[in-house]
Amino acid sequence: MGRGIRLNAQHFLWQRQLRFRVHPDISLPKDRDLRIADVGTGTGAWLFEVAGEFPSNTILDGFDISTAQFPDENDLPANISLKILDIGGGDLPDSVVGKYDLVHIRLFAFAILNNDPTPILRNLVRMLKPGGWLQWSEADSMPMKSRHLQLTRSTIAQKMMTKFFLWTDRYYPRTWVPDLAEKFMEQGLEMNSLFRYPVTDPFLYKGWVDVTLAAYEELSYKFDRYADPELGIGEDFRLLIERASKESAKVDVVYDPVVCIGRKPAHGAGALY
């Protein structure tokens, strides 16, 4: 599965599961033109759908570290622009600081180092106008980790998941995900809430498995940089994925989608930035 295909399939699964693009508890101003940012926009799928929910004068900016998945600029609505930005790369350009009524980010777990989202979160907060909202959607794999041995009826898949959890625990731990609301509060955001949306629809389940296995294949190309004998090489892991995908009906690799929202205080209300 090509990365663009996987990203779009993943997007539509998330939308089918959540049934919203902007969380219903987020209240945006109606008395002025809005600016909305999508960080890690990929193919721009979220922005394209959000464009249909807001007036045509809403400015929609998508940011990513690479243009590789951007659609042709001639296919973009007039109010959507896609740009390069490394959200974890230190100082932000002045052109994005304090500009947005809503900043959206999704599935950044493998960009988080040292189990600490603070450097990226700090920059996301800096992008917000006073009173602006942050919406961070993420995959919480902890419930999957606790249940996969009970629900996975494929020994190949169990071997694959054991190796995957070894890698994530060692190099990309994600214990920060359930604590996102507390992390938001540490950065001065208010009205923070974390919502969990477990996948229970059997119609969607296999789709989540297939998309997750495709993501694992992409991530396997990171294995070789660690030279970890216990982890092995990416090619071996991809062989496990290929074998497990043939038994996908017996595999549980479905994480819990979670959405965390918070609002930057207005000026004079104790904002940190």
Short mmCIF file of the C-alpha atoms (twelve columns), coordinates in Angstrom:
data_MODEL
# 
_entry.id   MODEL 
# 
loop_
_atom_site.group_PDB 
_atom_site.id 
_atom_site.type_symbol 
_atom_site.label_atom_id 
_atom_site.label_alt_id 
_atom_site.label_comp_id 
_atom_site.label_asym_id 
_atom_site.label_seq_id 
_atom_site.Cartn_x 
_atom_site.Cartn_y 
_atom_site.Cartn_z 
_atom_site.pdbx_PDB_model_num 
ATOM 1   C CA . MET A 1   0.000   0.000   0.000  1 
ATOM 2   C CA . GLY A 2   1.478   3.386   -1.007 1 
ATOM 3   C CA . ARG A 3   1.898   5.924   1.779  1 
ATOM 4   C CA . GLY A 4   -0.624  8.360   0.291  1 
ATOM 5   C CA . ILE A 5   -3.209  5.583   -0.041 1 
ATOM 6   C CA . ARG A 6   -2.577  4.523   3.551  1 
ATOM 7   C CA . LEU A 7   -2.871  8.101   4.840  1 
ATOM 8   C CA . ASN A 8   -6.185  8.654   3.057  1 
ATOM 9   C CA . ALA A 9   -7.595  5.291   4.167  1 
ATOM 10  C CA . GLN A 10  -6.483  6.051   7.723  1 
ATOM 11  C CA . HIS A 11  -8.151  9.470   7.563  1 
ATOM 12  C CA . PHE A 12  -11.487 8.041   6.453  1 
ATOM 13  C CA . LEU A 13  -11.370 5.367   9.162  1 
ATOM 14  C CA . TRP A 14  -10.781 8.071   11.780 1 
ATOM 15  C CA . GLN A 15  -13.669 10.123  10.428 1 
ATOM 16  C CA . ARG A 16  -16.004 7.123   10.392 1 
ATOM 17  C CA . GLN A 17  -15.011 6.401   13.978 1 
ATOM 18  C CA . LEU A 18  -15.142 9.943   15.388 1 
ATOM 19  C CA . ARG A 19  -18.020 11.351  13.300 1 
ATOM 20  C CA . PHE A 20  -16.507 14.846  13.508 1 
ATOM 21  C CA . ARG A 21  -13.536 16.789  12.180 1 
ATOM 22  C CA . VAL A 22  -13.593 19.591  14.741 1 
ATOM 23  C CA . HIS A 23  -14.572 18.377  18.198 1 
ATOM 24  C CA . PRO A 24  -18.107 19.522  19.117 1 
ATOM 25  C CA . ASP A 25  -16.875 21.039  22.404 1 
ATOM 26  C CA . ILE A 26  -14.705 23.518  20.475 1 
ATOM 27  C CA . SER A 27  -16.458 26.859  20.066 1 
ATOM 28  C CA . LEU A 28  -14.923 29.141  17.435 1 
ATOM 29  C CA . PRO A 29  -15.709 32.861  16.989 1 
ATOM 30  C CA . LYS A 30  -18.486 33.703  14.541 1 
ATOM 31  C CA . ASP A 31  -17.814 37.453  14.341 1 
ATOM 32  C CA . ARG A 32  -14.560 37.370  12.334 1 
ATOM 33  C CA . ASP A 33  -12.734 35.443  9.636  1 
ATOM 34  C CA . LEU A 34  -11.079 32.306  10.983 1 
ATOM 35  C CA . ARG A 35  -7.619  30.822  10.458 1 
ATOM 36  C CA . ILE A 36  -7.166  27.072  10.921 1 
ATOM 37  C CA . ALA A 37  -3.924  25.094  10.743 1 
ATOM 38  C CA . ASP A 38  -3.429  21.366  10.174 1 
ATOM 39  C CA . VAL A 39  0.028   20.241  11.325 1 
ATOM 40  C CA . GLY A 40  1.322   17.043  9.738  1 
ATOM 41  C CA . THR A 41  -1.252  17.518  6.998  1 
ATOM 42  C CA . GLY A 42  0.060   14.745  4.702  1 
ATOM 43  C CA . THR A 43  -2.375  14.560  1.779  1 
ATOM 44  C CA . GLY A 44  -4.457  17.427  3.156  1 
ATOM 45  C CA . ALA A 45  -7.504  15.173  3.562  1 
ATOM 46  C CA . TRP A 46  -8.588  16.707  6.890  1 
ATOM 47  C CA . LEU A 47  -8.333  20.239  5.492  1 
ATOM 48  C CA . PHE A 48  -10.309 19.363  2.362  1 
ATOM 49  C CA . GLU A 49  -13.189 18.127  4.508  1 
ATOM 50  C CA . VAL A 50  -12.991 21.004  6.998  1 
ATOM 51  C CA . ALA A 51  -13.212 23.437  4.076  1 
ATOM 52  C CA . GLY A 52  -16.796 22.292  3.526  1 
ATOM 53  C CA . GLU A 53  -17.769 23.060  7.124  1 
ATOM 54  C CA . PHE A 54  -16.643 26.695  7.313  1 
ATOM 55  C CA . PRO A 55  -17.271 29.839  5.257  1 
ATOM 56  C CA . SER A 56  -15.163 30.196  2.121  1 
ATOM 57  C CA . ASN A 57  -13.262 33.139  3.655  1 
ATOM 58  C CA . THR A 58  -11.785 30.841  6.341  1 
ATOM 59  C CA . ILE A 59  -8.013  30.556  5.826  1 
ATOM 60  C CA . LEU A 60  -6.880  26.905  5.956  1 
ATOM 61  C CA . ASP A 61  -3.139  26.232  6.164  1 
ATOM 62  C CA . GLY A 62  -1.651  22.741  6.037  1 
ATOM 63  C CA . PHE A 63  1.906   22.125  7.238  1 
ATOM 64  C CA . ASP A 64  4.213   19.152  6.872  1 
ATOM 65  C CA . ILE A 65  7.919   18.420  6.992  1 
ATOM 66  C CA . SER A 66  7.790   17.257  3.350  1 
ATOM 67  C CA . THR A 67  5.741   18.014  0.247  1 
ATOM 68  C CA . ALA A 68  5.827   14.351  -0.812 1 
ATOM 69  C CA . GLN A 69  2.133   13.696  -0.129 1 
ATOM 70  C CA . PHE A 70  0.758   17.118  -1.062 1 
ATOM 71  C CA . PRO A 71  -1.831  17.140  -3.854 1 
ATOM 72  C CA . ASP A 72  -1.237  19.294  -6.923 1 
ATOM 73  C CA . GLU A 73  -1.657  22.951  -5.960 1 
ATOM 74  C CA . ASN A 74  -4.062  23.383  -8.888 1 
ATOM 75  C CA . ASP A 75  -6.448  20.993  -7.123 1 
ATOM 76  C CA . LEU A 76  -6.581  23.061  -3.933 1 
ATOM 77  C CA . PRO A 77  -9.562  25.264  -3.066 1 
ATOM 78  C CA . ALA A 78  -8.684  28.964  -3.070 1 
ATOM 79  C CA . ASN A 79  -8.614  29.166  0.738  1 
ATOM 80  C CA . ILE A 80  -6.288  26.161  1.291  1 
ATOM 81  C CA . SER A 81  -2.507  26.422  1.166  1 
ATOM 82  C CA . LEU A 82  0.061   23.708  1.939  1 
ATOM 83  C CA . LYS A 83  3.505   24.627  3.238  1 
ATOM 84  C CA . ILE A 84  6.705   23.176  4.682  1 
ATOM 85  C CA . LEU A 85  7.097   23.391  8.459  1 
ATOM 86  C CA . ASP A 86  9.072   21.314  10.952 1 
ATOM 87  C CA . ILE A 87  6.959   21.684  14.078 1 
ATOM 88  C CA . GLY A 88  9.644   20.046  16.216 1 
ATOM 89  C CA . GLY A 89  12.547  21.922  14.667 1 
ATOM 90  C CA . GLY A 90  13.001  24.702  17.198 1 
ATOM 91  C CA . ASP A 91  11.843  28.283  16.681 1 
ATOM 92  C CA . LEU A 92  8.793   28.886  14.522 1 
ATOM 93  C CA . PRO A 93  8.692   31.518  11.771 1 
ATOM 94  C CA . ASP A 94  6.911   34.699  12.800 1 
ATOM 95  C CA . SER A 95  4.363   34.079  10.036 1 
ATOM 96  C CA . VAL A 96  2.684   31.307  12.082 1 
ATOM 97  C CA . VAL A 97  3.108   32.552  15.662 1 
ATOM 98  C CA . GLY A 98  -0.154  33.667  17.261 1 
ATOM 99  C CA . LYS A 99  -2.095  33.400  13.999 1 
ATOM 100 C CA . TYR A 100 -4.605  30.556  14.408 1 
ATOM 101 C CA . ASP A 101 -8.036  30.110  15.932 1 
ATOM 102 C CA . LEU A 102 -7.659  26.329  15.732 1 
ATOM 103 C CA . VAL A 103 -4.604  24.111  15.329 1 
ATOM 104 C CA . HIS A 104 -5.199  20.450  14.507 1 
ATOM 105 C CA . ILE A 105 -2.594  17.679  14.750 1 
ATOM 106 C CA . ARG A 106 -3.025  13.929  14.431 1 
ATOM 107 C CA . LEU A 107 -0.877  10.806  14.854 1 
ATOM 108 C CA . PHE A 108 2.481   12.284  15.832 1 
ATOM 109 C CA . ALA A 109 3.567   9.543   18.243 1 
ATOM 110 C CA . PHE A 110 6.581   8.552   16.160 1 
ATOM 111 C CA . ALA A 111 7.794   12.137  16.024 1 
ATOM 112 C CA . ILE A 112 7.882   12.333  19.835 1 
ATOM 113 C CA . LEU A 113 11.293  11.763  21.386 1 
ATOM 114 C CA . ASN A 114 12.118  10.743  24.954 1 
ATOM 115 C CA . ASN A 115 8.436   10.102  25.736 1 
ATOM 116 C CA . ASP A 116 7.916   13.859  25.960 1 
ATOM 117 C CA . PRO A 117 5.581   15.788  23.624 1 
ATOM 118 C CA . THR A 118 6.455   19.105  25.281 1 
ATOM 119 C CA . PRO A 119 8.762   20.553  22.557 1 
ATOM 120 C CA . ILE A 120 6.143   19.995  19.851 1 
ATOM 121 C CA . LEU A 121 3.249   20.945  22.118 1 
ATOM 122 C CA . ARG A 122 4.964   24.210  23.043 1 
ATOM 123 C CA . ASN A 123 5.208   25.183  19.372 1 
ATOM 124 C CA . LEU A 124 1.590   24.233  18.709 1 
ATOM 125 C CA . VAL A 125 0.483   26.499  21.551 1 
ATOM 126 C CA . ARG A 126 2.626   29.325  20.160 1 
ATOM 127 C CA . MET A 127 0.730   29.075  16.862 1 
ATOM 128 C CA . LEU A 128 -2.577  29.843  18.599 1 
ATOM 129 C CA . LYS A 129 -4.178  33.232  18.916 1 
ATOM 130 C CA . PRO A 130 -5.268  34.148  22.450 1 
ATOM 131 C CA . GLY A 131 -8.485  32.176  22.909 1 
ATOM 132 C CA . GLY A 132 -7.528  29.731  20.129 1 
ATOM 133 C CA . TRP A 133 -8.074  25.978  20.397 1 
ATOM 134 C CA . LEU A 134 -5.717  23.020  20.010 1 
ATOM 135 C CA . GLN A 135 -7.071  19.611  18.938 1 
ATOM 136 C CA . TRP A 136 -4.604  16.697  19.121 1 
ATOM 137 C CA . SER A 137 -5.822  13.289  17.935 1 
ATOM 138 C CA . GLU A 138 -3.570  10.367  18.772 1 
ATOM 139 C CA . ALA A 139 -3.358  6.582   18.869 1 
ATOM 140 C CA . ASP A 140 -3.256  5.111   22.361 1 
ATOM 141 C CA . SER A 141 -1.691  1.683   21.948 1 
ATOM 142 C CA . MET A 142 -1.639  0.834   25.649 1 
ATOM 143 C CA . PRO A 143 -5.069  -0.900  25.648 1 
ATOM 144 C CA . MET A 144 -4.048  -2.850  22.529 1 
ATOM 145 C CA . LYS A 145 -0.817  -3.904  24.211 1 
ATOM 146 C CA . SER A 146 -2.688  -5.332  27.185 1 
ATOM 147 C CA . ARG A 147 -5.219  -7.279  25.150 1 
ATOM 148 C CA . HIS A 148 -3.485  -8.379  21.946 1 
ATOM 149 C CA . LEU A 149 -2.295  -11.745 23.273 1 
ATOM 150 C CA . GLN A 150 -5.857  -12.631 24.239 1 
ATOM 151 C CA . LEU A 151 -7.419  -11.509 20.958 1 
ATOM 152 C CA . THR A 152 -4.677  -12.320 18.442 1 
ATOM 153 C CA . ARG A 153 -5.075  -15.915 17.305 1 
ATOM 154 C CA . SER A 154 -2.062  -15.943 14.998 1 
ATOM 155 C CA . THR A 155 1.341   -16.983 16.363 1 
ATOM 156 C CA . ILE A 156 3.023   -15.052 13.521 1 
ATOM 157 C CA . ALA A 157 1.151   -11.891 14.506 1 
ATOM 158 C CA . GLN A 158 2.049   -12.416 18.155 1 
ATOM 159 C CA . LYS A 159 5.717   -12.636 17.194 1 
ATOM 160 C CA . MET A 160 5.337   -9.483  15.077 1 
ATOM 161 C CA . MET A 161 3.656   -7.548  17.893 1 
ATOM 162 C CA . THR A 162 6.192   -8.671  20.478 1 
ATOM 163 C CA . LYS A 163 8.935   -7.210  18.308 1 
ATOM 164 C CA . PHE A 164 6.946   -4.047  17.599 1 
ATOM 165 C CA . PHE A 165 6.286   -3.408  21.297 1 
ATOM 166 C CA . LEU A 166 9.968   -4.030  22.043 1 
ATOM 167 C CA . TRP A 167 10.838  -1.314  19.529 1 
ATOM 168 C CA . THR A 168 8.266   1.222   20.707 1 
ATOM 169 C CA . ASP A 169 8.975   0.649   24.413 1 
ATOM 170 C CA . ARG A 170 12.687  1.076   23.837 1 
ATOM 171 C CA . TYR A 171 12.774  3.944   21.341 1 
ATOM 172 C CA . TYR A 172 9.286   5.520   21.076 1 
ATOM 173 C CA . PRO A 173 7.471   4.982   24.391 1 
ATOM 174 C CA . ARG A 174 3.956   6.399   24.334 1 
ATOM 175 C CA . THR A 175 2.926   6.515   27.960 1 
ATOM 176 C CA . TRP A 176 2.412   10.273  27.471 1 
ATOM 177 C CA . VAL A 177 -0.702  9.772   25.332 1 
ATOM 178 C CA . PRO A 178 -3.236  9.146   28.161 1 
ATOM 179 C CA . ASP A 179 -1.741  12.160  29.977 1 
ATOM 180 C CA . LEU A 180 -2.191  14.668  27.142 1 
ATOM 181 C CA . ALA A 181 -4.745  16.753  29.037 1 
ATOM 182 C CA . GLU A 182 -2.220  17.210  31.870 1 
ATOM 183 C CA . LYS A 183 0.458   18.114  29.299 1 
ATOM 184 C CA . PHE A 184 -1.914  20.714  27.842 1 
ATOM 185 C CA . MET A 185 -2.415  22.209  31.299 1 
ATOM 186 C CA . GLU A 186 1.358   22.403  31.842 1 
ATOM 187 C CA . GLN A 187 1.559   24.573  28.714 1 
ATOM 188 C CA . GLY A 188 -1.036  26.971  30.049 1 
ATOM 189 C CA . LEU A 189 -4.072  25.707  28.126 1 
ATOM 190 C CA . GLU A 190 -7.492  25.671  29.763 1 
ATOM 191 C CA . MET A 191 -10.730 23.712  29.348 1 
ATOM 192 C CA . ASN A 192 -8.610  20.617  28.660 1 
ATOM 193 C CA . SER A 193 -10.355 17.301  28.026 1 
ATOM 194 C CA . LEU A 194 -9.267  13.908  26.684 1 
ATOM 195 C CA . PHE A 195 -11.880 11.823  24.864 1 
ATOM 196 C CA . ARG A 196 -11.510 8.130   23.991 1 
ATOM 197 C CA . TYR A 197 -13.202 6.429   21.010 1 
ATOM 198 C CA . PRO A 198 -12.544 2.645   21.125 1 
ATOM 199 C CA . VAL A 199 -13.144 0.813   17.852 1 
ATOM 200 C CA . THR A 200 -16.014 -1.628  18.343 1 
ATOM 201 C CA . ASP A 201 -17.667 -1.702  14.909 1 
ATOM 202 C CA . PRO A 202 -16.860 -5.133  13.377 1 
ATOM 203 C CA . PHE A 203 -17.372 -3.644  9.903  1 
ATOM 204 C CA . LEU A 204 -14.432 -1.275  10.489 1 
ATOM 205 C CA . TYR A 205 -12.194 -3.632  12.428 1 
ATOM 206 C CA . LYS A 206 -10.396 -5.302  9.539  1 
ATOM 207 C CA . GLY A 207 -9.862  -1.924  7.886  1 
ATOM 208 C CA . TRP A 208 -8.098  -0.680  11.023 1 
ATOM 209 C CA . VAL A 209 -5.952  -3.829  11.070 1 
ATOM 210 C CA . ASP A 210 -4.957  -3.448  7.400  1 
ATOM 211 C CA . VAL A 211 -4.103  0.244   7.744  1 
ATOM 212 C CA . THR A 212 -2.096  -0.381  10.919 1 
ATOM 213 C CA . LEU A 213 -0.103  -3.170  9.274  1 
ATOM 214 C CA . ALA A 214 0.639   -0.816  6.366  1 
ATOM 215 C CA . ALA A 215 1.885   1.782   8.867  1 
ATOM 216 C CA . TYR A 216 4.075   -0.847  10.548 1 
ATOM 217 C CA . GLU A 217 5.656   -1.623  7.188  1 
ATOM 218 C CA . GLU A 218 6.556   2.049   6.714  1 
ATOM 219 C CA . LEU A 219 7.935   2.259   10.245 1 
ATOM 220 C CA . SER A 220 10.042  -0.883  9.754  1 
ATOM 221 C CA . TYR A 221 12.469  1.131   7.649  1 
ATOM 222 C CA . LYS A 222 13.532  2.875   10.866 1 
ATOM 223 C CA . PHE A 223 14.693  -0.401  12.437 1 
ATOM 224 C CA . ASP A 224 18.084  -0.542  10.781 1 
ATOM 225 C CA . ARG A 225 19.268  2.778   12.195 1 
ATOM 226 C CA . TYR A 226 19.346  1.324   15.731 1 
ATOM 227 C CA . ALA A 227 21.598  -1.684  15.064 1 
ATOM 228 C CA . ASP A 228 19.773  -3.438  17.900 1 
ATOM 229 C CA . PRO A 229 20.432  -7.202  17.777 1 
ATOM 230 C CA . GLU A 230 17.319  -7.943  19.831 1 
ATOM 231 C CA . LEU A 231 15.213  -5.900  17.433 1 
ATOM 232 C CA . GLY A 232 16.766  -7.289  14.270 1 
ATOM 233 C CA . ILE A 233 16.574  -5.710  10.843 1 
ATOM 234 C CA . GLY A 234 13.672  -4.093  9.085  1 
ATOM 235 C CA . GLU A 235 13.566  -6.695  6.330  1 
ATOM 236 C CA . ASP A 236 12.881  -9.461  8.841  1 
ATOM 237 C CA . PHE A 237 10.082  -7.428  10.417 1 
ATOM 238 C CA . ARG A 238 8.534   -6.790  7.002  1 
ATOM 239 C CA . LEU A 239 8.476   -10.531 6.369  1 
ATOM 240 C CA . LEU A 240 6.562   -10.978 9.627  1 
ATOM 241 C CA . ILE A 241 4.102   -8.256  8.568  1 
ATOM 242 C CA . GLU A 242 3.586   -9.938  5.195  1 
ATOM 243 C CA . ARG A 243 2.877   -13.270 6.842  1 
ATOM 244 C CA . ALA A 244 0.619   -11.717 9.497  1 
ATOM 245 C CA . SER A 245 -1.368  -9.789  6.880  1 
ATOM 246 C CA . LYS A 246 -2.456  -13.082 5.340  1 
ATOM 247 C CA . GLU A 247 -4.110  -13.901 8.673  1 
ATOM 248 C CA . SER A 248 -5.434  -10.404 9.384  1 
ATOM 249 C CA . ALA A 249 -8.818  -11.715 10.518 1 
ATOM 250 C CA . LYS A 250 -6.991  -13.312 13.469 1 
ATOM 251 C CA . VAL A 251 -4.938  -10.218 14.332 1 
ATOM 252 C CA . ASP A 252 -5.654  -7.492  16.887 1 
ATOM 253 C CA . VAL A 253 -3.535  -4.416  16.169 1 
ATOM 254 C CA . VAL A 254 -6.299  -1.864  16.710 1 
ATOM 255 C CA . TYR A 255 -5.389  1.055   18.950 1 
ATOM 256 C CA . ASP A 256 -7.798  3.404   20.739 1 
ATOM 257 C CA . PRO A 257 -8.264  6.753   18.978 1 
ATOM 258 C CA . VAL A 258 -8.130  9.576   21.532 1 
ATOM 259 C CA . VAL A 259 -8.749  13.300  21.042 1 
ATOM 260 C CA . CYS A 260 -7.455  15.962  23.414 1 
ATOM 261 C CA . ILE A 261 -8.642  19.561  23.219 1 
ATOM 262 C CA . GLY A 262 -7.655  22.714  25.072 1 
ATOM 263 C CA . ARG A 263 -7.934  26.480  24.696 1 
ATOM 264 C CA . LYS A 264 -5.245  29.107  24.982 1 
ATOM 265 C CA . PRO A 265 -6.303  31.766  27.493 1 
ATOM 266 C CA . ALA A 266 -7.086  35.253  26.277 1 
ATOM 267 C CA . HIS A 267 -4.588  38.018  27.014 1 
ATOM 268 C CA . GLY A 268 -4.489  38.791  30.693 1 
ATOM 269 C CA . ALA A 269 -5.724  35.321  31.662 1 
ATOM 270 C CA . GLY A 270 -2.325  33.855  32.488 1 
ATOM 271 C CA . ALA A 271 -1.238  32.740  29.011 1 
ATOM 272 C CA . LEU A 272 2.331   31.429  28.924 1 
ATOM 273 C CA . TYR A 273 2.979   32.548  25.319 1 
# 
